XYZ file of C-alpha atoms in Angstrom:
269
model
C 0.000 0.000 0.000
C 1.168 3.520 -0.820
C -0.131 7.075 -0.864
C 1.334 8.959 -3.822
C 1.527 12.699 -4.360
C 1.923 13.049 -8.127
C 3.128 16.146 -9.894
C 1.673 17.175 -13.264
C 4.211 15.135 -15.241
C 4.149 11.810 -13.378
C 4.151 8.901 -15.849
C 4.892 5.337 -14.749
C 5.791 2.670 -17.302
C 3.412 -0.124 -18.326
C 3.466 -3.012 -15.877
C 1.832 -6.326 -15.045
C 1.795 -8.537 -11.936
C 0.084 -11.554 -10.381
C -2.083 -9.669 -7.874
C -4.971 -7.182 -7.869
C -4.302 -3.456 -7.668
C -6.756 -0.877 -6.345
C -6.182 2.743 -7.415
C -8.174 5.544 -5.747
C -7.894 9.267 -6.562
C -8.086 11.238 -3.320
C -7.779 14.551 -5.152
C -7.017 15.772 -8.663
C -7.224 13.723 -11.846
C -5.155 10.913 -13.401
C -5.188 8.696 -16.481
C -5.256 4.910 -16.098
C -4.417 2.709 -19.083
C -5.586 -0.915 -19.141
C -4.442 -2.793 -22.235
C -5.471 -0.549 -25.115
C -8.142 1.321 -23.106
C -7.680 4.656 -21.325
C -9.755 5.806 -18.367
C -9.836 9.243 -16.742
C -10.164 9.071 -12.957
C -11.270 12.159 -11.052
C -11.490 12.874 -7.319
C -13.204 10.039 -5.381
C -13.041 7.661 -8.350
C -11.263 4.290 -8.375
C -10.279 1.451 -10.661
C -9.111 -2.150 -10.110
C -6.339 -3.694 -12.219
C -6.763 -7.472 -12.349
C -3.868 -9.989 -12.205
C -1.632 -10.209 -15.297
C -3.423 -7.231 -16.842
C -1.163 -4.746 -18.634
C -1.678 -1.315 -17.049
C -0.147 2.031 -16.166
C -0.980 5.196 -14.248
C -0.010 8.750 -15.165
C -0.838 12.374 -14.396
C -2.965 14.243 -16.936
C -0.322 16.915 -17.548
C -2.415 19.699 -16.026
C -3.211 18.719 -12.436
C -1.309 17.456 -9.422
C -3.015 14.461 -7.812
C -3.088 12.473 -4.583
C -3.526 8.760 -5.217
C -3.939 5.780 -2.879
C -2.818 2.390 -4.244
C -3.363 -0.983 -2.580
C -2.036 -4.289 -3.906
C -3.562 -7.545 -2.654
C -4.108 -11.183 -3.593
C -7.502 -12.862 -3.953
C -9.111 -15.562 -6.101
C -12.655 -14.349 -5.417
C -14.747 -14.566 -8.602
C -17.023 -11.588 -7.716
C -13.941 -9.358 -8.185
C -14.447 -9.728 -11.937
C -17.361 -7.282 -11.617
C -14.781 -4.503 -11.246
C -12.869 -5.199 -14.466
C -12.473 -2.287 -16.915
C -14.669 0.043 -14.893
C -14.237 3.392 -13.172
C -16.083 3.360 -9.845
C -17.277 6.389 -7.897
C -16.709 5.791 -4.199
C -19.820 6.648 -2.142
C -19.233 9.040 0.754
C -19.983 6.222 3.228
C -17.024 4.195 1.961
C -14.318 6.852 2.085
C -13.851 6.120 5.783
C -12.311 2.741 4.894
C -9.539 4.466 2.907
C -8.891 6.718 5.897
C -8.820 3.740 8.276
C -6.451 1.756 6.044
C -4.051 4.712 5.843
C -4.302 5.335 9.593
C -3.391 1.721 10.392
C -0.763 1.667 7.641
C 1.044 4.714 8.984
C 1.203 3.130 12.448
C 2.240 -0.313 11.205
C 4.660 0.343 8.323
C 7.434 2.759 7.426
C 5.240 4.386 4.771
C 7.426 5.148 1.730
C 7.315 8.532 0.043
C 6.380 8.433 -3.656
C 8.350 5.284 -4.475
C 6.609 3.498 -7.386
C 9.342 0.812 -7.411
C 8.662 -0.345 -3.857
C 8.694 -4.146 -3.521
C 8.780 -4.821 0.231
C 7.238 -2.741 3.021
C 9.199 -2.394 6.243
C 7.273 -2.994 9.461
C 7.935 -0.468 12.228
C 9.938 -1.557 15.249
C 6.932 -1.280 17.572
C 3.747 -1.624 15.461
C 0.335 -1.773 17.163
C -1.092 -5.219 17.819
C -3.083 -6.537 14.843
C -2.205 -3.655 12.504
C -1.792 -5.778 9.377
C -4.965 -7.716 10.162
C -6.897 -4.452 10.565
C -5.647 -3.245 7.161
C -6.742 -6.535 5.591
C -10.211 -6.489 7.155
C -10.810 -2.823 6.244
C -9.895 -3.591 2.627
C -12.235 -6.584 2.637
C -15.061 -4.446 4.019
C -14.432 -1.797 1.370
C -14.631 -4.378 -1.419
C -17.743 -6.071 -0.003
C -19.588 -2.774 0.392
C -18.519 -1.702 -3.096
C -19.925 -4.915 -4.569
C -23.168 -4.451 -2.639
C -23.392 -0.869 -3.801
C -22.785 -1.810 -7.425
C -25.499 -4.474 -7.266
C -28.082 -2.244 -5.583
C -30.128 0.477 -7.276
C -29.922 2.610 -4.127
C -28.249 2.449 -0.710
C -30.201 -0.650 0.374
C -26.986 -2.645 0.136
C -25.578 -0.817 3.159
C -26.326 -2.048 6.647
C -28.508 0.135 8.839
C -26.825 2.182 11.545
C -27.868 4.375 14.419
C -26.979 7.644 12.673
C -23.581 7.951 14.345
C -21.752 7.125 11.109
C -23.738 9.780 9.255
C -22.892 12.301 11.956
C -19.172 11.550 11.591
C -19.460 12.034 7.815
C -21.171 15.411 8.332
C -18.380 16.480 10.690
C -15.767 15.494 8.078
C -17.663 17.457 5.418
C -17.694 20.577 7.596
C -13.937 20.282 8.010
C -13.358 19.809 4.265
C -15.509 22.843 3.526
C -13.182 24.901 5.716
C -9.800 23.836 4.339
C -9.126 27.452 3.369
C -10.812 28.852 6.457
C -11.060 28.057 10.138
C -13.578 26.075 12.135
C -13.161 24.866 15.707
C -14.305 21.587 17.220
C -16.769 23.605 19.309
C -18.246 25.219 16.186
C -18.605 21.813 14.510
C -20.467 20.456 17.553
C -22.677 23.535 17.666
C -23.605 23.173 13.991
C -24.423 19.468 14.421
C -26.225 20.004 17.757
C -24.326 17.334 19.664
C -21.868 17.436 22.543
C -18.133 17.632 21.955
C -17.560 14.365 23.836
C -20.071 12.433 21.710
C -18.975 13.768 18.309
C -15.293 13.312 19.185
C -15.965 9.703 20.180
C -17.931 8.688 17.073
C -15.554 10.586 14.758
C -12.503 8.745 16.054
C -14.403 5.448 15.847
C -15.194 6.066 12.159
C -12.038 7.844 10.939
C -9.391 6.531 13.313
C -8.215 9.979 14.430
C -9.488 13.040 16.279
C -11.256 15.965 14.608
C -8.191 18.157 15.197
C -5.828 15.577 13.688
C -8.124 15.140 10.686
C -8.271 18.920 10.137
C -4.480 19.202 10.283
C -4.056 16.300 7.847
C -6.356 17.709 5.169
C -4.842 21.193 5.473
C -1.323 19.801 5.044
C -2.522 17.575 2.201
C -3.792 20.733 0.470
C -0.542 22.538 1.305
C 1.435 19.765 -0.389
C -0.759 20.108 -3.469
C -0.146 23.879 -3.572
C 3.610 23.350 -3.157
C 3.659 20.878 -6.071
C 1.798 23.365 -8.252
C 4.744 25.749 -7.768
C 2.712 28.977 -7.884
C 2.986 30.143 -4.268
C 5.651 30.562 -1.594
C 5.244 29.146 1.902
C 4.011 32.415 3.422
C 1.307 32.695 0.768
C 0.240 29.073 1.313
C 0.163 29.640 5.075
C -2.131 32.650 4.599
C -4.344 30.857 2.070
C -4.912 27.978 4.496
C -5.635 30.391 7.384
C -2.673 29.518 9.595
C -1.864 32.242 12.123
C 1.689 32.602 10.756
C 4.194 30.757 8.592
C 6.133 29.499 11.640
C 3.027 27.733 12.981
C 2.279 26.403 9.492
C 5.801 24.945 9.355
C 5.408 23.270 12.772
C 2.089 21.662 11.809
C 3.486 20.605 8.425
C 6.469 18.910 10.057
C 4.271 17.182 12.654
C 1.935 15.765 10.003
C 4.390 15.109 7.142
C 7.559 14.371 9.176
C 9.405 16.966 7.115
C 9.390 20.734 6.709
C 7.724 22.448 3.727
C 11.196 23.145 2.312
C 12.259 19.510 2.661
C 9.012 18.416 0.987
C 9.558 20.807 -1.903
C 13.080 19.453 -2.458
C 11.880 15.840 -2.281
C 9.224 16.537 -4.906
C 11.763 18.216 -7.183
C 14.158 15.286 -6.823
């Protein structure tokens, strides 16, 4: 599993392998080639490459993109329903991507933009059951996707008590304020629930706190702006409503494990 941050010119050579590959566009737009067919994938869209299928992934030449890729083995026949199709991920299922990444970052030394990665290094002190959690989250994502594709509406999803929907609404409020500011208290006030309750159900669904989630999506957007090469760090800090560039740098380093300058150099290299 990897989370790539492509620049506008990213173009990986044609490849083939014995396992399935899931490609999900978290933001931006990419081009996926399968055999002699080309598919355009936009934000929240995904595609599966089947075993021994010739394929490649590339940027569209105009947009930077964030892309999550998961490789896995399975002989399940229902997987064939995904062949040569672009799938729009329902809002309800995005949480599984977030959970997989959350567990992955705690379990593995997550590589930075290395398309040639063969083996993933496990951290010295990974949480108990991390790899199993990643596996089960991926299985749940695939099962729910198959149910969704078979259903004409959302009947394929299990009923819930509304807590999941509340967590999704909280995440939407945060995303709507990437370039602004919104506090946890304001989120709770808008949703008419207590801070303790919303914080609890949000962490249960997304694997992190509201504050951590807000920092992650702001830094994700900052990385995108850095890769576009149009703005300096002070401008990006102002655009994302950080109090000052020094605070922006501290948050960036805490989330990305590198400073904005180090990230810019790594992207250039």
